[in-house]
Each structure stands twice: as C-alpha cells, then as structure tokens.
Coordinates of C-alpha atoms and ligand atoms in Angstrom, one line a residue:
M1294 CA 12.7 27.8 -16.7
S1295 CA 12.9 28.0 -12.9
L1296 CA 11.0 25.5 -10.8
S1297 CA 9.1 27.1 -8.0
I1298 CA 7.4 25.0 -5.3
A1299 CA 5.7 26.4 -2.2
F1300 CA 6.9 24.0 0.4
D1301 CA 5.2 24.0 3.8
N1302 CA 7.4 21.9 6.1
S1303 CA 5.3 21.1 9.2
Y1304 CA 7.1 17.9 10.0
A1305 CA 10.5 19.6 10.0
Q1306 CA 9.2 22.5 12.0
E1307 CA 7.2 20.6 14.7
L1308 CA 8.8 17.3 15.2
S1309 CA 12.4 17.9 16.3
G1310 CA 14.0 14.7 17.6
L1311 CA 12.1 12.7 15.0
Y1312 CA 14.5 13.3 12.1
T1313 CA 17.9 14.2 10.9
P1314 CA 18.3 17.0 8.3
W1315 CA 19.9 15.3 5.3
Q1316 CA 20.8 15.7 1.6
G1317 CA 20.4 13.4 -1.4
Q1318 CA 23.4 11.9 -3.0
D1319 CA 25.0 13.4 -6.1
W1320 CA 24.4 11.2 -9.2
P1321 CA 26.6 10.7 -12.3
D1322 CA 23.8 11.0 -14.9
P1323 CA 20.3 11.5 -13.5
Q1324 CA 17.6 11.0 -16.0
L1325 CA 13.8 11.2 -15.8
V1326 CA 12.3 7.8 -16.8
V1327 CA 8.6 8.4 -16.1
L1328 CA 6.7 11.3 -14.8
N1329 CA 3.1 11.2 -13.5
S1330 CA 2.0 14.5 -15.1
A1331 CA -1.6 14.1 -14.2
L1332 CA -0.7 13.7 -10.5
A1333 CA 1.7 16.6 -10.7
T1334 CA -1.0 18.8 -12.1
A1335 CA -3.5 17.6 -9.5
L1336 CA -1.0 18.6 -6.8
G1337 CA -0.7 22.1 -8.3
L1338 CA 2.9 21.4 -9.5
D1339 CA 4.2 22.5 -12.9
A1340 CA 4.5 19.2 -14.8
S1341 CA 6.7 20.7 -17.5
G1342 CA 8.9 22.3 -14.9
L1343 CA 9.4 18.8 -13.4
E1344 CA 10.8 17.6 -16.7
S1345 CA 13.5 20.3 -16.7
P1346 CA 17.0 19.7 -15.3
E1347 CA 15.8 21.5 -12.1
G1348 CA 12.8 19.3 -11.9
V1349 CA 15.0 16.2 -12.2
G1350 CA 17.2 17.6 -9.5
L1351 CA 14.2 17.5 -7.2
L1352 CA 12.9 14.1 -8.4
A1353 CA 16.2 12.4 -8.1
G1354 CA 17.1 14.3 -5.0
H1355 CA 20.6 15.6 -5.9
A1356 CA 19.7 19.3 -6.3
L1357 CA 16.6 20.3 -4.4
P1358 CA 14.8 23.6 -5.0
D1359 CA 14.7 26.4 -2.5
G1360 CA 12.2 25.9 0.3
A1361 CA 12.8 22.2 0.6
R1362 CA 13.9 21.0 4.0
P1363 CA 15.1 17.5 3.2
L1364 CA 15.3 15.1 6.2
A1365 CA 15.5 11.5 7.0
Q1366 CA 12.7 10.4 9.4
A1367 CA 13.3 8.3 12.5
Y1368 CA 11.0 5.5 13.4
A1369 CA 11.1 2.2 15.1
G1370 CA 9.2 -1.0 14.3
H1371 CA 8.4 -4.6 14.7
Q1372 CA 9.8 -6.5 11.7
F1373 CA 8.4 -10.0 11.4
G1374 CA 7.4 -9.8 15.0
G1375 CA 10.8 -8.6 16.4
F1376 CA 11.2 -5.1 17.7
S1377 CA 13.9 -2.7 16.4
P1378 CA 14.0 0.5 18.4
Q1379 CA 15.6 2.5 15.6
L1380 CA 14.9 1.9 11.9
G1381 CA 14.3 5.2 10.1
D1382 CA 14.7 6.3 6.5
G1383 CA 17.9 4.4 5.6
R1384 CA 17.6 5.3 1.9
A1385 CA 14.8 7.8 1.7
L1386 CA 14.2 11.5 2.2
L1387 CA 11.2 13.6 3.1
V1388 CA 11.8 16.5 0.7
G1389 CA 9.0 18.7 2.1
E1390 CA 5.2 19.1 2.1
V1391 CA 3.0 20.7 -0.5
I1392 CA -0.6 21.9 -0.2
D1393 CA -2.7 21.1 -3.2
P1394 CA -5.4 23.4 -4.7
Q1395 CA -8.0 21.7 -2.5
G1396 CA -6.0 22.5 0.6
A1397 CA -4.8 18.9 1.3
R1398 CA -1.2 18.4 2.5
W1399 CA 1.1 15.9 0.8
D1400 CA 4.6 14.7 1.6
I1401 CA 7.0 14.6 -1.3
H1402 CA 9.3 11.7 -0.5
L1403 CA 12.2 10.1 -2.3
K1404 CA 13.2 6.4 -2.1
G1405 CA 16.7 5.5 -3.2
S1406 CA 18.2 9.0 -2.6
G1407 CA 21.4 7.7 -0.9
R1408 CA 22.6 6.5 2.5
T1409 CA 21.4 8.3 5.6
P1410 CA 22.5 8.0 9.3
F1411 CA 19.7 5.4 9.6
A1412 CA 21.1 3.2 6.8
R1413 CA 22.8 0.6 9.1
G1414 CA 24.4 -1.9 6.7
G1415 CA 22.3 -0.8 3.7
D1416 CA 23.7 1.0 0.6
G1417 CA 21.0 3.6 0.6
R1418 CA 20.1 2.8 -2.9
A1419 CA 17.2 1.6 -4.9
V1420 CA 17.2 -0.1 -8.4
L1421 CA 15.0 0.4 -11.4
G1422 CA 13.0 -2.9 -11.3
P1423 CA 11.6 -2.4 -7.8
V1424 CA 11.1 1.4 -8.4
L1425 CA 9.0 0.7 -11.5
R1426 CA 7.2 -2.1 -9.6
E1427 CA 6.1 0.3 -6.9
Y1428 CA 5.2 2.9 -9.6
L1429 CA 2.9 0.3 -11.4
V1430 CA 1.3 -1.3 -8.3
S1431 CA 0.7 1.9 -6.4
E1432 CA -0.9 3.6 -9.5
A1433 CA -3.0 0.5 -9.9
M1434 CA -4.2 0.6 -6.3
A1435 CA -5.0 4.3 -6.6
A1436 CA -7.1 3.6 -9.8
L1437 CA -8.8 0.7 -7.9
G1438 CA -9.9 3.2 -5.2
V1439 CA -7.6 1.9 -2.5
P1440 CA -5.9 4.5 -0.3
T1441 CA -2.2 4.5 -1.1
T1442 CA 0.9 6.6 -1.5
R1443 CA 1.3 7.5 -5.2
A1444 CA 4.2 7.5 -7.6
L1445 CA 5.1 11.0 -8.9
A1446 CA 8.2 10.0 -10.9
A1447 CA 11.0 7.5 -11.4
C1448 CA 14.5 8.5 -12.3
T1449 CA 17.6 6.6 -13.1
T1450 CA 20.8 7.8 -11.5
G1451 CA 23.4 6.7 -14.1
D1452 CA 25.0 4.4 -11.4
R1453 CA 25.0 0.6 -11.4
V1454 CA 24.0 -0.9 -8.1
L1455 CA 25.0 -4.4 -7.0
R1456 CA 22.0 -6.6 -6.1
Q1457 CA 21.4 -10.3 -5.6
F1458 CA 21.5 -11.2 -9.3
G1459 CA 24.2 -8.7 -10.4
P1460 CA 24.5 -5.0 -11.2
E1461 CA 21.3 -3.1 -11.8
P1462 CA 20.5 0.5 -12.9
G1463 CA 20.3 2.7 -9.8
A1464 CA 17.0 4.6 -9.5
V1465 CA 15.0 6.9 -7.3
L1466 CA 11.2 6.8 -6.8
A1467 CA 9.5 10.1 -6.0
R1468 CA 6.2 9.5 -4.3
I1469 CA 3.6 11.4 -2.4
G1470 CA 1.6 10.4 0.7
A1471 CA -0.9 12.0 3.0
S1472 CA 2.0 11.6 5.5
H1473 CA 4.7 9.2 6.3
L1474 CA 3.7 8.7 9.9
R1475 CA 3.6 5.1 10.8
V1476 CA 2.8 2.9 13.8
G1477 CA 6.6 2.7 14.1
T1478 CA 6.9 6.5 14.5
F1479 CA 4.9 6.3 17.7
Q1480 CA 6.9 3.2 18.8
F1481 CA 10.1 5.2 18.5
F1482 CA 9.3 7.6 21.3
A1483 CA 7.3 5.1 23.3
A1484 CA 10.3 2.8 23.4
R1485 CA 12.5 5.6 24.7
G1486 CA 10.0 6.5 27.4
E1487 CA 9.8 10.1 26.0
R1488 CA 6.3 10.9 27.0
D1489 CA 6.4 14.6 26.2
K1490 CA 7.7 13.9 22.7
L1491 CA 5.0 11.2 22.2
R1492 CA 2.3 13.8 23.2
L1493 CA 3.8 16.2 20.7
L1494 CA 3.7 13.6 18.0
L1495 CA 0.1 12.6 18.8
D1496 CA -1.0 16.3 18.6
Y1497 CA 0.8 16.6 15.3
A1498 CA -0.8 13.4 13.9
I1499 CA -4.3 14.5 15.1
A1500 CA -3.9 18.0 13.5
R1501 CA -2.8 16.4 10.3
H1502 CA -5.2 13.4 10.0
D1503 CA -8.0 13.9 12.5
P1504 CA -8.3 17.6 13.1
D1505 CA -11.8 17.2 14.5
L1506 CA -10.3 15.4 17.5
T1507 CA -8.2 18.4 18.5
G1508 CA -8.7 19.1 22.2
A1509 CA -11.2 16.2 22.6
D1510 CA -11.4 14.3 25.8
H1511 CA -9.7 10.9 25.5
A1512 CA -8.1 12.1 22.2
A1513 CA -5.5 9.3 22.3
A1514 CA -8.1 6.6 22.4
L1515 CA -10.2 8.2 19.8
F1516 CA -7.2 8.6 17.6
L1517 CA -6.3 4.9 18.0
E1518 CA -9.8 4.1 16.9
R1519 CA -9.6 6.3 13.8
V1520 CA -6.3 4.8 12.8
G1521 CA -7.8 1.4 13.4
Q1522 CA -10.9 2.1 11.3
R1523 CA -8.8 3.4 8.4
Q1524 CA -6.5 0.3 8.6
A1525 CA -9.5 -2.1 8.9
R1526 CA -11.1 -0.5 5.8
L1527 CA -7.8 -0.7 3.9
V1528 CA -7.1 -4.3 4.6
A1529 CA -10.8 -5.2 3.7
Q1530 CA -10.1 -3.6 0.4
W1531 CA -6.9 -5.5 -0.1
M1532 CA -8.7 -8.7 0.6
G1533 CA -11.3 -7.9 -2.0
L1534 CA -8.6 -7.5 -4.6
G1535 CA -6.4 -10.4 -3.7
F1536 CA -3.6 -8.0 -2.8
V1537 CA -0.8 -9.4 -0.7
H1538 CA 1.3 -6.6 0.9
G1539 CA 4.0 -8.9 1.9
V1540 CA 5.8 -6.9 4.6
M1541 CA 3.2 -5.6 7.0
N1542 CA 5.8 -4.6 9.6
T1543 CA 4.6 -1.9 12.0
D1544 CA 7.0 0.6 10.2
N1545 CA 5.0 -0.1 7.1
T1546 CA 1.6 0.5 8.7
T1547 CA 0.5 4.1 8.2
I1548 CA -1.4 6.4 10.4
S1549 CA -3.2 7.9 7.3
G1550 CA -4.6 4.5 6.3
E1551 CA -2.7 4.5 3.0
T1552 CA -1.0 1.5 1.6
I1553 CA 2.8 2.1 1.8
D1554 CA 6.0 0.4 0.7
Y1555 CA 5.4 -1.8 -2.3
G1556 CA 8.4 -4.0 -1.8
P1557 CA 7.5 -7.7 -2.1
C1558 CA 3.8 -7.1 -2.7
A1559 CA 1.8 -9.0 -5.4
F1560 CA -1.7 -9.9 -6.5
M1561 CA -2.9 -13.4 -5.8
E1562 CA -4.0 -15.3 -8.9
A1563 CA -5.3 -18.7 -7.8
Y1564 CA -7.2 -18.3 -4.6
D1565 CA -5.3 -19.7 -1.6
P1566 CA -5.3 -18.0 1.8
A1567 CA -1.7 -19.2 2.3
T1568 CA -0.5 -17.2 -0.7
V1569 CA 2.9 -15.6 0.0
F1570 CA 5.3 -14.1 -2.6
S1571 CA 8.1 -12.7 -0.4
S1572 CA 11.3 -14.7 -0.4
I1573 CA 11.9 -14.0 3.3
D1574 CA 8.4 -14.7 4.6
R1575 CA 9.1 -18.4 5.1
M1576 CA 6.5 -18.8 7.9
G1577 CA 3.7 -17.2 5.9
R1578 CA 3.3 -14.5 8.5
Y1579 CA 2.1 -12.0 5.9
A1580 CA 0.2 -14.5 3.7
Y1581 CA -3.1 -13.3 2.1
G1582 CA -5.3 -14.9 4.7
N1583 CA -3.2 -13.6 7.7
Q1584 CA -3.4 -9.9 6.8
P1585 CA -6.4 -9.1 9.0
A1586 CA -4.9 -10.8 12.1
I1587 CA -1.6 -9.0 11.4
V1588 CA -3.2 -5.6 11.1
F1589 CA -4.9 -6.1 14.5
W1590 CA -1.6 -7.2 15.9
N1591 CA 0.0 -4.0 14.5
L1592 CA -2.8 -1.9 16.0
A1593 CA -2.2 -3.5 19.3
R1594 CA 1.4 -2.3 19.1
L1595 CA 0.1 1.2 18.4
A1596 CA -2.2 0.9 21.4
E1597 CA 0.8 -0.1 23.6
A1598 CA 2.8 2.9 22.4
L1599 CA -0.2 5.2 23.2
L1600 CA -1.1 3.7 26.6
P1601 CA 0.5 6.5 28.7
L1602 CA -1.5 9.0 26.8
I1603 CA -4.7 7.0 26.9
D1604 CA -4.9 7.0 30.7
P1605 CA -2.4 7.6 33.4
L1606 CA -3.6 4.5 35.2
E1607 CA -2.3 1.6 33.2
D1608 CA -5.1 -0.8 33.9
R1609 CA -7.7 1.7 32.7
A1610 CA -5.6 2.5 29.7
I1611 CA -5.4 -1.2 28.7
A1612 CA -9.1 -1.7 29.2
R1613 CA -9.9 1.3 27.1
A1614 CA -7.5 0.3 24.3
S1615 CA -8.8 -3.3 24.3
E1616 CA -12.3 -2.0 23.8
V1617 CA -11.1 0.1 20.9
I1618 CA -9.3 -2.9 19.3
D1619 CA -12.5 -5.0 19.7
R1620 CA -14.5 -2.4 17.9
V1621 CA -12.0 -2.2 15.1
Q1622 CA -12.3 -6.0 14.7
T1623 CA -16.1 -5.5 14.4
T1624 CA -15.5 -2.8 11.8
Y1625 CA -13.2 -5.0 9.8
R1626 CA -15.7 -7.9 9.7
A1627 CA -18.4 -5.5 8.5
E1628 CA -16.1 -3.9 5.9
W1629 CA -15.0 -7.3 4.6
A1630 CA -18.6 -8.4 4.2
A1631 CA -19.5 -5.1 2.5
V1632 CA -16.6 -5.4 0.1
F1633 CA -17.6 -8.9 -1.0
A1634 CA -21.3 -8.0 -1.1
R1635 CA -20.4 -5.2 -3.6
K1636 CA -18.3 -7.7 -5.6
L1637 CA -21.3 -9.9 -5.9
G1638 CA -23.7 -7.1 -6.7
L1639 CA -25.7 -7.7 -3.5
D1640 CA -27.7 -4.9 -1.9
A1641 CA -26.7 -6.1 1.6
P1642 CA -24.0 -8.4 2.9
D1643 CA -25.1 -12.1 3.0
P1644 CA -22.5 -13.5 5.3
A1645 CA -23.4 -17.2 4.7
L1646 CA -23.3 -16.7 0.9
I1647 CA -20.0 -15.0 1.1
A1648 CA -18.5 -17.5 3.4
D1649 CA -19.7 -20.4 1.2
M1650 CA -18.2 -18.7 -1.8
H1651 CA -14.8 -18.8 -0.1
Q1652 CA -15.4 -22.4 0.7
L1653 CA -16.2 -23.2 -2.9
W1654 CA -12.8 -21.8 -4.0
D1655 CA -11.0 -24.0 -1.5
G1656 CA -8.4 -26.2 -3.3
Q1657 CA -9.8 -25.3 -6.7
R1658 CA -7.0 -22.8 -7.7
V1659 CA -9.7 -20.5 -9.1
D1660 CA -8.3 -17.3 -10.5
F1661 CA -9.6 -14.7 -8.0
T1662 CA -9.9 -11.8 -10.4
S1663 CA -11.4 -13.8 -13.3
F1664 CA -14.0 -15.4 -11.0
F1665 CA -15.7 -12.0 -10.6
Q1666 CA -15.4 -11.2 -14.3
A1667 CA -17.4 -14.4 -15.1
L1668 CA -20.2 -13.6 -12.6
P1669 CA -22.3 -11.2 -14.8
A1670 CA -22.9 -13.9 -17.4
A1671 CA -23.7 -16.4 -14.7
V1672 CA -26.3 -14.0 -13.3
L1673 CA -27.9 -13.7 -16.7
G1674 CA -28.0 -17.5 -17.0
D1675 CA -24.8 -18.5 -18.8
S1676 CA -22.5 -20.0 -16.2
T1677 CA -20.2 -21.9 -18.7
A1678 CA -17.1 -19.7 -18.2
L1679 CA -17.6 -19.6 -14.4
L1680 CA -18.0 -23.4 -14.1
A1681 CA -15.0 -24.0 -16.3
M1682 CA -12.8 -22.5 -13.7
F1683 CA -13.6 -25.3 -11.2
D1684 CA -12.2 -28.8 -11.1
T1685 CA -15.5 -29.9 -9.6
P1686 CA -18.1 -27.7 -11.2
E1687 CA -21.0 -29.7 -9.8
A1688 CA -20.2 -28.4 -6.4
V1689 CA -20.8 -24.8 -7.6
A1690 CA -24.4 -25.2 -8.9
P1691 CA -26.2 -25.1 -5.5
W1692 CA -24.3 -22.0 -4.5
L1693 CA -25.0 -20.4 -7.9
E1694 CA -28.7 -21.0 -7.4
R1695 CA -28.7 -19.3 -4.0
Y1696 CA -26.7 -16.4 -5.4
R1697 CA -29.1 -15.9 -8.3
A1698 CA -32.0 -15.9 -5.9
A1699 CA -30.3 -13.2 -3.8
I1700 CA -30.3 -10.8 -6.7
A1701 CA -33.4 -8.8 -7.2
D1702 CA -32.4 -6.7 -10.2
P1703 CA -29.7 -8.4 -12.4
Q1704 CA -28.9 -5.3 -14.5
A1705 CA -28.4 -3.1 -11.4
A1706 CA -26.3 -5.8 -9.8
I1707 CA -24.1 -6.2 -12.9
A1708 CA -23.6 -2.5 -13.1
Q1709 CA -22.5 -2.4 -9.5
M1710 CA -20.1 -5.4 -10.0
R1711 CA -18.5 -3.9 -13.0
A1712 CA -17.7 -0.8 -11.0
V1713 CA -15.7 -2.7 -8.4
N1714 CA -14.4 -5.9 -10.0
P1715 CA -11.3 -5.0 -12.0
L1716 CA -10.6 -6.5 -15.4
Y1717 CA -6.9 -5.4 -15.3
I1718 CA -4.7 -5.8 -12.3
P1719 CA -0.9 -5.8 -12.3
R1720 CA -0.6 -9.5 -12.8
N1721 CA 2.8 -10.8 -11.7
H1722 CA 3.9 -12.1 -15.1
L1723 CA 3.0 -8.9 -16.8
V1724 CA 4.8 -6.8 -14.2
E1725 CA 7.9 -9.0 -14.6
E1726 CA 7.7 -8.7 -18.4
A1727 CA 7.5 -4.8 -18.1
L1728 CA 10.4 -4.6 -15.6
Q1729 CA 12.6 -7.0 -17.6
A1730 CA 12.2 -4.9 -20.7
A1731 CA 13.0 -1.7 -18.8
R1732 CA 16.0 -3.1 -16.9
F1733 CA 17.7 -5.0 -19.7
Q1734 CA 16.6 -3.4 -23.0
G1735 CA 15.9 0.1 -21.7
D1736 CA 12.5 -0.4 -23.4
M1737 CA 9.7 1.3 -21.4
G1738 CA 7.0 0.2 -24.0
P1739 CA 5.7 -2.8 -22.0
F1740 CA 5.7 -0.7 -18.8
H1741 CA 3.5 2.0 -20.3
A1742 CA 1.2 -0.5 -22.0
L1743 CA 0.6 -2.2 -18.6
L1744 CA 0.3 1.1 -16.8
A1745 CA -2.4 2.3 -19.2
R1746 CA -4.4 -0.8 -18.5
V1747 CA -4.1 -0.7 -14.7
Q1748 CA -4.9 3.0 -14.5
A1749 CA -8.3 2.2 -16.1
P1750 CA -8.9 -1.2 -14.5
F1751 CA -12.6 -1.4 -15.1
D1752 CA -12.7 -0.4 -18.7
P1753 CA -12.5 -3.3 -21.2
V1754 CA -10.3 -2.4 -24.3
A1755 CA -10.6 -4.6 -27.4
G1756 CA -7.4 -6.5 -28.2
M1757 CA -6.1 -6.3 -24.7
E1758 CA -7.3 -9.8 -23.5
R1759 CA -3.8 -10.9 -22.5
Y1760 CA -3.8 -8.2 -19.8
A1761 CA -6.9 -9.7 -18.3
S1762 CA -5.7 -13.3 -18.4
P1763 CA -4.0 -15.4 -15.7
A1764 CA -0.4 -16.3 -16.1
P1765 CA 0.2 -19.1 -18.6
A1766 CA 0.4 -22.5 -16.9
D1767 CA 4.1 -22.8 -17.6
A1768 CA 5.0 -19.3 -16.2
P1769 CA 7.5 -19.6 -13.4
A1770 CA 6.3 -19.0 -9.8
I1771 CA 6.9 -15.4 -8.8
V1772 CA 9.1 -14.7 -5.9
T1773 CA 9.5 -11.1 -4.6
Y1774 CA 12.2 -9.5 -2.6
C1775 CA 12.3 -7.0 0.2
G1776 CA 14.7 -4.0 0.6
T1777 CA 15.4 -4.0 -3.1
Ligands
AMP1966 P1 11.4 -1.7 4.1 O1 11.4 -3.2 4.4 O2 11.7 -1.3 2.7 O3 10.2 -1.1 4.7 O4 12.6 -1.1 4.9 C1 12.9 -1.4 6.3 C2 14.1 -0.6 6.8 O5 15.3 -0.9 6.1 C3 13.9 0.9 6.6 O6 14.5 1.5 7.7 C4 14.7 1.2 5.4 O7 15.1 2.6 5.3 C5 15.8 0.3 5.5 N1 16.4 -0.1 4.1 C6 15.9 -0.9 3.2 N2 16.7 -1.0 2.1 C7 17.8 -0.2 2.4 C8 19.0 0.1 1.7 N3 19.2 -0.4 0.5 N4 19.8 1.0 2.2 C9 19.6 1.5 3.5 N5 18.5 1.2 4.2 C10 17.6 0.4 3.7
MG1967 MG1 9.3 0.6 5.0

C-alpha cells in the first residue's frame, strides 16, 4: 500500500530565514507503539496507511513520503526569565502541513527525530516515558475542551538512549498543532533587528491565525490582542482544571493559543497555589498560582518584539501595547471568573463566592478535582462527602449556605457542572504507573486503560473508581523533568 499525503508547506515556502531544511535520523528498528486513528481520520489521513511501514517511516521520521519538506524551525525565547537569542528545534522536525476536510491547516511535527543544527549540547532524542506522557496528557486536555497540540502517534526507535536514571527506549512523538509559531518565533527576528523579516512573519501569522485582520490598520496591535485573548482564555482553562504547565518559557507560548510542550506538566491534586512539579523550577516561577502573571509577562515579551510594527514612534508603540496588555488582563479575570462560575453551576460569575471558595481551600489540602465532584450532592442537601475533605469542616458551612442560595435551579446547575468538571484526569500516580509498565515491561495495557478514561473525562464508568481517586497517602511525591 502506498501512503499518499497532500502536503501544503506554507511555512517552508514563505518563511525563509526561519528554518533549516533537515532530515530525521535513521533508526535501527522503528515500531509503531500507538496510533491515534480517530485523529488521523479526522485529519483526512488514511489511518491504516499510517500503520504500514511507509506510515511508520513518516511517524518516526526516518523515511518521509513525497511532498514532505522536513525542516527544523528557528526560534528564540526567554527560559526561566533569561533570554536565548537562538533556541530552535533541537530534536524536532516540522514534516509539513496538511489541510483537513473542513479546510483547517495543521502542522505535522515530530519530537525526538534526531539532532538538528539547533541541538546545542542535546542528543536530539526523546524517550518512551515522556513521549507517552505527552500523548496521554495532551489527549486528556483535548477531551477536556482545552486548546492543545494533539498526539497522532508514538513510535519506538529500537535504540537505547541514556537518561538521568539509565538507558531508556528511544521514541518519537508525532503531533499536530494549528501551527508551531511561538512568542519566541517573533523574538528571533526582533532580537536580530530584522524588521522586514519580522513583518513577513507577522503577515504569515495573521494569514494563518487571524485572517480577518489582513490589511487592517494597526494590524500588529490587533494581532497582539488576539494572541493575548487566546492565551488568557487558555490559562483560565488551565486554572479551572488544576493544570500546571511547568515550563511556560516564551518559546513554549503559542500564537495559536494551544497548549504546547508537555514536558514537566502535571495536574495538581491537593489545592495549593505554590504547586510545582518540575525538578528545575526551584523558585516556583511556573507554580500553579503564578501562571496568569507569567502569561502576561510572556505577552509583554511578544509586545516588545512587535513594537517596531505597532508604531514607528516608540513611545506611541509602548502606550498602545500597554493598553492591549491591560485589556488582556481584564479578559483573563473575566474568563477565570466564568470558568469557576461554570464549575459551580452558577448562571453568572459571583466573584466573592468564587474568591471565598479559594480561601476555604487554603491550607486544607483538598483534592481539587474531587471537590467539584462532591458538589452536586451538596447542592441537593447531602454535604457529607464534601465536608469530609476538610480538616475544619465547620468553616465550610457558611460558604455552602451562600452557594446553595446562589443556585436557582439545582438540576440545571448540576447538569452544567457535570459537563465541565472532570471525573477522570491523568492523575500523576496513574500516569507514572502507565509509563512504568510501558518502559520496563513493554506492557501498554495500563496506558490504554488510562487513555480510555481521560478521553471521556466526564462519563462515569462502573468499576473505574480508582481512576477518579487521589493518590494514596503513601504515594511518593511526583517530580517531573524537562527536556526528557
Ligand atoms: P523544551 O524545554 O522541551 O521546550 O526545549 C527547549 C529547547 O531545548 C528547544 O530548543 C529544544 O529543541 C531543545 N532540546 C530539548 N531537549 C533536547 C534534546 N534532547 N536534544 C536537543 N535539543 C533539545
Ligand atoms: Mg519547547
């Protein structure tokens, strides 16, 4: 069977200077480990063709089909606050773009496809654990309605790759995204003072993500605002799910508003704004509660990069950009309140009730996801399960009374809550269990069992209670690693 894919490579055609044409590494024994057939079909790709040796050649990157124009993208970025003028795809390739049956354009992107000229000291590799982790968590986010890149497939390479705790199976993740343009892509040309290239990039990004702004007056400022609104909405959704991205560098902040780069990310269990999982985030820069401030900081870096295109007079450009960032902050606050209003089944945000709920959680180590699962019974008058989550349940009663009073129609409120409050999230101990089985026993059973739950996060399944439960008290604390 021959694999035929109609690639349409706009990035390669339009953005010279922003990439290096490159090839994937040749692998000793490439094998498909998991294929997202439903996603492949939705993209208009032939799922059974992707399972063939030719398909695996594409998904593992060692033998790309005709029409692909593989390349490593250049970008810059602030990592933990420090600027690197040249980062780029050190171990990744943009294979090409495809247009789905609805006319939407998607990047097909490989992570772990071998060293590129941007690899610096890195080995260009990825290993099975983190690849499957990104697969699970990004699919969970998609099912939760959060904009995200998505996993198309995971392959092993047949190589062993040395990592912190010894040799691991080498792997490649194939993912799709609305694009891989980042704040750092703009910073790359801005830092070099290449204004013409920056303008070209802006035009490209507008055509791809905000085509209605094409030719508009003040297009750069309007574009900044659009990116800001998408990111504000995104982070508000993260906050509503207890999601901690873990490495919100400007090169991991997309123009599309999709979540990208599931390295050290994890879901918070016990509520604590200081929650951090990443081994290298010692200052808590990317802690749960800091994510909104960080996204504004990253947007300010995008604003800086765009300044010469916003207005030739720097003072005017700065004033205009500041107004945009102020409006984005207002958008964020409204989105955050709306997210929590929906989680509570309220018709309209009640800022005091929502703020006081966060206050209630303070120091109580309440499981964030389970709290919302216990609310429907409490609305109907049985607050036993809810109160049992608190060390000092008596403090909860007055809030609960106000909450019940705010709900006009309990059945409608509960229906709304059940549509947004997940039962199944990729809890850290379950993810670890799935990855351990895959890495050390070659057993994909636990991975598929967890994937099935998180792909239908709102639908209770009898007998699957452990997937909805917090980690046992004696479970080790989870530490996550970057660049794995
Ligand atoms: P990340 O923290 O995964 O977003 O990656 C930050 C930068 O490091 C990007 O430029 C990556 O391409 C690069 N990088 C991460 N891991 C590796 C690796 N194993 N080999 C080469 N480059 C890497
Ligand atoms: Mg990255």
